[in-house]
Short mmCIF file of N, CA and C in Angstrom, two decimals:
data_model
loop_
_atom_site.label_atom_id
_atom_site.label_comp_id
_atom_site.label_asym_id
_atom_site.label_seq_id
_atom_site.Cartn_x
_atom_site.Cartn_y
_atom_site.Cartn_z
N MET A 1 17.65 3.03 -7.19
CA MET A 1 16.33 3.59 -7.30
C MET A 1 15.56 2.83 -8.39
N GLU A 2 14.31 2.57 -8.09
CA GLU A 2 13.43 1.88 -9.03
C GLU A 2 12.23 2.76 -9.34
N SER A 3 11.82 2.81 -10.59
CA SER A 3 10.64 3.58 -11.00
C SER A 3 9.48 2.64 -11.26
N VAL A 4 8.29 3.06 -10.82
CA VAL A 4 7.07 2.27 -11.01
C VAL A 4 5.96 3.22 -11.46
N GLU A 5 5.20 2.78 -12.45
CA GLU A 5 4.04 3.54 -12.93
C GLU A 5 2.78 2.79 -12.53
N LEU A 6 1.88 3.46 -11.81
CA LEU A 6 0.62 2.86 -11.38
C LEU A 6 -0.53 3.78 -11.74
N LEU A 7 -1.74 3.29 -11.53
CA LEU A 7 -2.94 4.09 -11.76
C LEU A 7 -3.65 4.30 -10.43
N ALA A 8 -4.31 5.43 -10.33
CA ALA A 8 -5.20 5.71 -9.20
C ALA A 8 -6.58 5.97 -9.79
N VAL A 9 -7.61 5.53 -9.09
CA VAL A 9 -8.98 5.74 -9.56
C VAL A 9 -9.70 6.68 -8.61
N GLY A 10 -10.56 7.49 -9.21
CA GLY A 10 -11.33 8.44 -8.42
C GLY A 10 -12.81 8.25 -8.64
N ARG A 11 -13.56 9.17 -8.11
CA ARG A 11 -15.01 9.13 -8.29
C ARG A 11 -15.36 9.22 -9.76
N GLY A 12 -16.43 8.57 -10.13
CA GLY A 12 -16.84 8.59 -11.52
C GLY A 12 -15.91 7.80 -12.42
N SER A 13 -15.15 6.90 -11.84
CA SER A 13 -14.23 6.03 -12.58
C SER A 13 -13.12 6.77 -13.29
N SER A 14 -12.79 7.98 -12.85
CA SER A 14 -11.66 8.68 -13.46
C SER A 14 -10.38 7.94 -13.12
N VAL A 15 -9.45 7.92 -14.06
CA VAL A 15 -8.19 7.20 -13.89
C VAL A 15 -7.05 8.21 -14.03
N VAL A 16 -6.13 8.17 -13.08
CA VAL A 16 -5.01 9.10 -13.06
C VAL A 16 -3.71 8.31 -12.97
N PRO A 17 -2.77 8.53 -13.91
CA PRO A 17 -1.46 7.87 -13.79
C PRO A 17 -0.64 8.52 -12.67
N VAL A 18 0.07 7.67 -11.92
CA VAL A 18 0.91 8.14 -10.82
C VAL A 18 2.28 7.47 -10.96
N SER A 19 3.33 8.28 -10.88
CA SER A 19 4.70 7.78 -10.96
C SER A 19 5.30 7.68 -9.56
N PHE A 20 6.09 6.63 -9.36
CA PHE A 20 6.76 6.43 -8.08
C PHE A 20 8.24 6.17 -8.32
N GLU A 21 9.06 6.64 -7.40
CA GLU A 21 10.46 6.27 -7.32
C GLU A 21 10.66 5.64 -5.95
N ILE A 22 11.16 4.41 -5.95
CA ILE A 22 11.33 3.65 -4.71
C ILE A 22 12.80 3.67 -4.33
N LEU A 23 13.09 4.19 -3.15
CA LEU A 23 14.46 4.24 -2.64
C LEU A 23 14.52 3.31 -1.45
N ASP A 24 15.25 2.22 -1.60
CA ASP A 24 15.25 1.15 -0.60
C ASP A 24 16.66 0.91 -0.08
N ARG A 25 17.25 1.93 0.50
CA ARG A 25 18.59 1.74 1.06
C ARG A 25 18.48 1.77 2.57
N GLU A 26 19.08 2.73 3.19
CA GLU A 26 18.95 2.87 4.65
C GLU A 26 17.57 3.45 4.93
N GLY A 27 16.77 2.72 5.69
CA GLY A 27 15.39 3.15 5.88
C GLY A 27 14.62 2.92 4.60
N ALA A 28 13.62 3.71 4.38
CA ALA A 28 12.84 3.58 3.15
C ALA A 28 12.29 4.94 2.77
N SER A 29 12.27 5.19 1.48
CA SER A 29 11.74 6.45 0.99
C SER A 29 11.03 6.20 -0.33
N LEU A 30 9.97 6.93 -0.53
CA LEU A 30 9.15 6.79 -1.73
C LEU A 30 8.84 8.19 -2.23
N ARG A 31 9.01 8.39 -3.54
CA ARG A 31 8.63 9.67 -4.15
C ARG A 31 7.48 9.40 -5.10
N MET A 32 6.51 10.33 -5.12
CA MET A 32 5.30 10.14 -5.93
C MET A 32 4.99 11.44 -6.65
N LYS A 33 4.49 11.31 -7.89
CA LYS A 33 4.02 12.50 -8.59
C LYS A 33 3.00 12.13 -9.65
N PHE A 34 2.11 13.08 -9.91
CA PHE A 34 1.19 12.98 -11.03
C PHE A 34 1.95 13.46 -12.26
N SER A 35 1.44 13.17 -13.45
CA SER A 35 2.17 13.52 -14.67
C SER A 35 2.46 15.02 -14.77
N ASP A 36 1.61 15.86 -14.21
CA ASP A 36 1.81 17.31 -14.33
C ASP A 36 2.19 17.97 -13.01
N GLY A 37 2.67 17.18 -12.05
CA GLY A 37 2.92 17.74 -10.72
C GLY A 37 4.36 17.62 -10.27
N ASP A 38 4.57 18.06 -9.07
CA ASP A 38 5.88 17.97 -8.43
C ASP A 38 5.97 16.68 -7.63
N TRP A 39 7.18 16.28 -7.34
CA TRP A 39 7.41 15.08 -6.54
C TRP A 39 7.04 15.35 -5.09
N LYS A 40 6.42 14.38 -4.45
CA LYS A 40 6.17 14.39 -3.01
C LYS A 40 6.95 13.22 -2.43
N SER A 41 7.60 13.43 -1.30
CA SER A 41 8.42 12.39 -0.69
C SER A 41 7.80 11.87 0.59
N PHE A 42 7.97 10.57 0.81
CA PHE A 42 7.48 9.91 2.01
C PHE A 42 8.62 9.05 2.55
N THR A 43 9.04 9.31 3.77
CA THR A 43 10.10 8.55 4.40
C THR A 43 9.56 7.91 5.67
N GLU A 44 9.71 6.61 5.76
CA GLU A 44 9.20 5.85 6.90
C GLU A 44 10.21 4.76 7.24
N SER A 45 9.86 3.91 8.19
CA SER A 45 10.77 2.84 8.60
C SER A 45 10.82 1.68 7.61
N ASN A 46 9.80 1.55 6.74
CA ASN A 46 9.82 0.53 5.69
C ASN A 46 8.94 0.96 4.52
N LEU A 47 9.03 0.24 3.42
CA LEU A 47 8.31 0.63 2.20
C LEU A 47 6.80 0.51 2.33
N PHE A 48 6.31 -0.47 3.09
CA PHE A 48 4.86 -0.57 3.26
C PHE A 48 4.32 0.67 3.96
N LYS A 49 5.03 1.15 4.96
CA LYS A 49 4.59 2.37 5.65
C LYS A 49 4.69 3.59 4.74
N CYS A 50 5.72 3.63 3.87
CA CYS A 50 5.80 4.69 2.87
C CYS A 50 4.58 4.66 1.95
N LEU A 51 4.22 3.45 1.53
CA LEU A 51 3.06 3.29 0.66
C LEU A 51 1.78 3.74 1.36
N LEU A 52 1.63 3.40 2.64
CA LEU A 52 0.46 3.86 3.41
C LEU A 52 0.39 5.38 3.42
N SER A 53 1.52 6.04 3.62
CA SER A 53 1.55 7.50 3.64
C SER A 53 1.17 8.08 2.28
N ALA A 54 1.69 7.48 1.21
CA ALA A 54 1.36 7.95 -0.14
C ALA A 54 -0.12 7.73 -0.43
N ARG A 55 -0.66 6.58 -0.04
CA ARG A 55 -2.08 6.31 -0.25
C ARG A 55 -2.95 7.29 0.53
N THR A 56 -2.56 7.59 1.75
CA THR A 56 -3.31 8.57 2.56
C THR A 56 -3.33 9.92 1.86
N ASP A 57 -2.19 10.31 1.29
CA ASP A 57 -2.11 11.56 0.55
C ASP A 57 -3.03 11.54 -0.67
N LEU A 58 -3.05 10.43 -1.40
CA LEU A 58 -3.93 10.30 -2.57
C LEU A 58 -5.40 10.34 -2.16
N GLU A 59 -5.71 9.73 -1.03
CA GLU A 59 -7.11 9.70 -0.57
C GLU A 59 -7.62 11.10 -0.25
N LYS A 60 -6.74 12.02 0.09
CA LYS A 60 -7.15 13.41 0.30
C LYS A 60 -7.66 14.02 -1.00
N GLU A 61 -7.24 13.45 -2.13
CA GLU A 61 -7.69 13.88 -3.46
C GLU A 61 -8.80 12.97 -3.98
N ASP A 62 -9.37 12.14 -3.10
CA ASP A 62 -10.42 11.17 -3.46
C ASP A 62 -9.93 10.15 -4.48
N LEU A 63 -8.68 9.73 -4.35
CA LEU A 63 -8.10 8.74 -5.25
C LEU A 63 -7.67 7.50 -4.47
N LEU A 64 -7.89 6.33 -5.08
CA LEU A 64 -7.40 5.06 -4.53
C LEU A 64 -6.32 4.53 -5.45
N LEU A 65 -5.19 4.16 -4.89
CA LEU A 65 -4.08 3.64 -5.67
C LEU A 65 -4.33 2.18 -6.02
N CYS A 66 -4.15 1.83 -7.27
CA CYS A 66 -4.40 0.46 -7.75
C CYS A 66 -3.11 -0.36 -7.72
N CYS A 67 -2.79 -0.85 -6.52
CA CYS A 67 -1.62 -1.70 -6.35
C CYS A 67 -1.94 -2.80 -5.36
N GLN A 68 -1.13 -3.85 -5.38
CA GLN A 68 -1.35 -4.99 -4.49
C GLN A 68 -1.32 -4.58 -3.02
N GLY A 69 -0.50 -3.61 -2.67
CA GLY A 69 -0.41 -3.16 -1.29
C GLY A 69 -1.64 -2.42 -0.80
N ALA A 70 -2.61 -2.15 -1.68
CA ALA A 70 -3.85 -1.46 -1.31
C ALA A 70 -5.04 -2.42 -1.25
N ARG A 71 -4.78 -3.71 -1.40
CA ARG A 71 -5.86 -4.69 -1.30
C ARG A 71 -6.23 -4.90 0.17
N PRO A 72 -7.51 -5.12 0.47
CA PRO A 72 -7.90 -5.33 1.87
C PRO A 72 -7.36 -6.63 2.46
N ASP A 73 -7.00 -7.58 1.60
CA ASP A 73 -6.51 -8.88 2.07
C ASP A 73 -5.00 -9.02 1.96
N VAL A 74 -4.29 -7.90 1.88
CA VAL A 74 -2.82 -7.94 1.77
C VAL A 74 -2.23 -7.12 2.91
N PHE A 75 -1.29 -7.75 3.62
CA PHE A 75 -0.62 -7.05 4.72
C PHE A 75 0.69 -7.77 5.03
N PRO A 76 1.78 -7.01 5.24
CA PRO A 76 3.06 -7.66 5.53
C PRO A 76 3.15 -8.09 7.00
N SER A 77 3.74 -9.23 7.22
CA SER A 77 4.01 -9.66 8.60
C SER A 77 5.13 -8.78 9.15
N GLY A 78 5.31 -8.83 10.45
CA GLY A 78 6.41 -8.10 11.06
C GLY A 78 7.75 -8.54 10.50
N MET A 79 7.88 -9.85 10.26
CA MET A 79 9.12 -10.38 9.71
C MET A 79 9.35 -9.85 8.29
N GLN A 80 8.29 -9.81 7.48
CA GLN A 80 8.44 -9.29 6.12
C GLN A 80 8.83 -7.82 6.14
N GLN A 81 8.26 -7.07 7.07
CA GLN A 81 8.59 -5.65 7.16
C GLN A 81 10.06 -5.45 7.50
N GLN A 82 10.64 -6.38 8.27
CA GLN A 82 12.05 -6.26 8.64
C GLN A 82 12.97 -6.87 7.59
N MET A 83 12.62 -8.05 7.08
CA MET A 83 13.54 -8.76 6.19
C MET A 83 13.65 -8.15 4.80
N ASP A 84 12.53 -7.73 4.22
CA ASP A 84 12.60 -7.16 2.87
C ASP A 84 12.14 -5.72 2.85
N ASN A 85 12.24 -5.07 4.01
CA ASN A 85 11.91 -3.65 4.15
C ASN A 85 10.46 -3.34 3.78
N GLY A 86 9.57 -4.32 3.95
CA GLY A 86 8.15 -4.11 3.69
C GLY A 86 7.77 -4.11 2.23
N ARG A 87 8.66 -4.55 1.34
CA ARG A 87 8.39 -4.54 -0.09
C ARG A 87 7.38 -5.62 -0.49
N PHE A 88 7.36 -6.72 0.22
CA PHE A 88 6.46 -7.83 -0.10
C PHE A 88 5.51 -8.06 1.06
N ALA A 89 4.32 -8.56 0.74
CA ALA A 89 3.30 -8.78 1.77
C ALA A 89 2.53 -10.04 1.45
N ALA A 90 1.95 -10.62 2.48
CA ALA A 90 1.16 -11.84 2.33
C ALA A 90 -0.27 -11.51 1.97
N VAL A 91 -0.86 -12.38 1.14
CA VAL A 91 -2.30 -12.34 0.92
C VAL A 91 -2.91 -13.12 2.07
N LEU A 92 -3.72 -12.46 2.87
CA LEU A 92 -4.30 -13.09 4.06
C LEU A 92 -5.31 -14.15 3.66
N SER A 93 -5.12 -15.34 4.17
CA SER A 93 -5.98 -16.47 3.83
C SER A 93 -6.01 -17.44 5.00
N ARG A 94 -7.13 -18.07 5.20
CA ARG A 94 -7.26 -19.07 6.27
C ARG A 94 -6.81 -20.45 5.78
N SER A 95 -6.47 -20.55 4.52
CA SER A 95 -6.04 -21.81 3.94
C SER A 95 -4.71 -22.25 4.54
N ALA A 96 -4.58 -23.55 4.74
CA ALA A 96 -3.33 -24.10 5.28
C ALA A 96 -2.27 -24.24 4.19
N GLU A 97 -2.68 -24.01 2.95
CA GLU A 97 -1.72 -24.11 1.84
C GLU A 97 -0.69 -22.99 1.94
N GLU A 98 0.32 -23.08 1.09
CA GLU A 98 1.39 -22.09 1.08
C GLU A 98 0.81 -20.69 0.86
N LYS A 99 1.30 -19.74 1.63
CA LYS A 99 0.83 -18.36 1.55
C LYS A 99 1.32 -17.70 0.26
N GLU A 100 0.43 -16.93 -0.36
CA GLU A 100 0.80 -16.16 -1.54
C GLU A 100 1.44 -14.85 -1.07
N ILE A 101 2.59 -14.52 -1.65
CA ILE A 101 3.30 -13.29 -1.34
C ILE A 101 3.28 -12.41 -2.59
N VAL A 102 2.97 -11.12 -2.41
CA VAL A 102 2.89 -10.20 -3.54
C VAL A 102 3.81 -9.01 -3.33
N ASP A 103 4.24 -8.42 -4.43
CA ASP A 103 4.99 -7.17 -4.42
C ASP A 103 3.96 -6.06 -4.18
N ILE A 104 4.13 -5.26 -3.15
CA ILE A 104 3.12 -4.25 -2.83
C ILE A 104 2.99 -3.19 -3.92
N PHE A 105 4.01 -3.05 -4.78
CA PHE A 105 3.96 -2.06 -5.86
C PHE A 105 3.49 -2.64 -7.19
N ALA A 106 3.11 -3.92 -7.21
CA ALA A 106 2.56 -4.51 -8.44
C ALA A 106 1.14 -3.98 -8.64
N ALA A 107 0.75 -3.85 -9.89
CA ALA A 107 -0.58 -3.31 -10.22
C ALA A 107 -1.69 -4.22 -9.72
N ALA A 108 -2.83 -3.62 -9.42
CA ALA A 108 -4.04 -4.35 -9.03
C ALA A 108 -5.23 -3.71 -9.75
N GLU A 109 -6.28 -4.47 -9.91
CA GLU A 109 -7.50 -3.95 -10.53
C GLU A 109 -8.20 -3.00 -9.56
N PRO A 110 -8.89 -1.98 -10.08
CA PRO A 110 -9.62 -1.06 -9.20
C PRO A 110 -10.59 -1.76 -8.26
N SER A 111 -11.20 -2.84 -8.72
CA SER A 111 -12.17 -3.56 -7.89
C SER A 111 -11.51 -4.30 -6.72
N GLN A 112 -10.18 -4.43 -6.76
CA GLN A 112 -9.46 -5.17 -5.72
C GLN A 112 -8.97 -4.29 -4.58
N VAL A 113 -8.99 -2.97 -4.74
CA VAL A 113 -8.35 -2.09 -3.76
C VAL A 113 -9.35 -1.38 -2.86
N THR A 114 -8.83 -0.88 -1.74
CA THR A 114 -9.66 -0.17 -0.77
C THR A 114 -8.84 0.98 -0.18
N SER A 115 -9.47 1.73 0.69
CA SER A 115 -8.79 2.83 1.38
C SER A 115 -7.85 2.28 2.46
N VAL A 116 -7.01 3.14 2.98
CA VAL A 116 -6.12 2.75 4.08
C VAL A 116 -6.97 2.27 5.26
N GLU A 117 -8.02 3.01 5.58
CA GLU A 117 -8.89 2.62 6.69
C GLU A 117 -9.61 1.31 6.39
N GLY A 118 -10.08 1.13 5.16
CA GLY A 118 -10.75 -0.12 4.78
C GLY A 118 -9.82 -1.31 4.92
N GLN A 119 -8.55 -1.12 4.56
CA GLN A 119 -7.56 -2.19 4.70
C GLN A 119 -7.31 -2.49 6.18
N ARG A 120 -7.18 -1.46 6.98
CA ARG A 120 -6.95 -1.64 8.42
C ARG A 120 -8.09 -2.44 9.05
N VAL A 121 -9.32 -2.07 8.73
CA VAL A 121 -10.49 -2.77 9.27
C VAL A 121 -10.48 -4.23 8.83
N ALA A 122 -10.19 -4.47 7.54
CA ALA A 122 -10.17 -5.85 7.02
C ALA A 122 -9.11 -6.70 7.72
N VAL A 123 -7.94 -6.13 7.96
CA VAL A 123 -6.87 -6.86 8.64
C VAL A 123 -7.27 -7.15 10.08
N TYR A 124 -7.82 -6.18 10.77
CA TYR A 124 -8.28 -6.40 12.15
C TYR A 124 -9.33 -7.50 12.19
N GLN A 125 -10.27 -7.46 11.24
CA GLN A 125 -11.31 -8.49 11.21
C GLN A 125 -10.72 -9.87 10.93
N PHE A 126 -9.75 -9.94 10.03
CA PHE A 126 -9.11 -11.21 9.69
C PHE A 126 -8.50 -11.85 10.94
N PHE A 127 -7.84 -11.03 11.75
CA PHE A 127 -7.18 -11.54 12.95
C PHE A 127 -8.08 -11.51 14.19
N ASN A 128 -9.37 -11.24 13.98
CA ASN A 128 -10.35 -11.18 15.08
C ASN A 128 -9.92 -10.23 16.19
N LEU A 129 -9.41 -9.08 15.79
CA LEU A 129 -9.00 -8.05 16.75
C LEU A 129 -10.10 -7.01 16.88
N PRO A 130 -10.23 -6.39 18.03
CA PRO A 130 -11.23 -5.32 18.17
C PRO A 130 -10.83 -4.13 17.30
N ILE A 131 -11.77 -3.61 16.57
CA ILE A 131 -11.49 -2.47 15.70
C ILE A 131 -11.61 -1.20 16.54
N SER A 132 -10.50 -0.49 16.63
CA SER A 132 -10.46 0.74 17.43
C SER A 132 -9.52 1.71 16.75
N ASP A 133 -9.26 2.81 17.40
CA ASP A 133 -8.31 3.78 16.88
C ASP A 133 -6.87 3.36 17.14
N ALA A 134 -6.69 2.34 17.96
CA ALA A 134 -5.33 1.88 18.29
C ALA A 134 -4.72 1.18 17.08
N GLY A 135 -3.43 1.31 16.93
CA GLY A 135 -2.73 0.58 15.88
C GLY A 135 -2.82 1.19 14.51
N ARG A 136 -3.14 2.46 14.39
CA ARG A 136 -3.27 3.09 13.08
C ARG A 136 -1.94 3.25 12.36
N ASP A 137 -0.84 2.99 13.03
CA ASP A 137 0.47 3.16 12.40
C ASP A 137 0.88 1.97 11.55
N ALA A 138 0.04 0.97 11.46
CA ALA A 138 0.28 -0.25 10.67
C ALA A 138 1.63 -0.86 10.93
#
């Protein structure tokens, strides 16, 4: 088990610390809590999907998680989701140079992150896919 401390930002630039416990054994599981709250668990097929579930939960509280996995230009390939359980993701770029890979749980600046839906739209646009309700499971 690995512990990670991140920040979430809300309206009016409020900042809230959020604790995570990453369980990366069989399948993937993520536990999240605010400093004064109880743990919430998210179990999915890989860590990126766990992070999406946690972010969706935070967005219900009008909070955006400040991590690399919440950037609109970051998304794991299918191979990354299988090989490293979704822990690392590529920074989407049209450059022919070597692709930058980031840890989805590494901190990011508030100006770099977006909502789950904003990320989905950005990824669809990057790949020139029609934006629809299809494929919401990332």
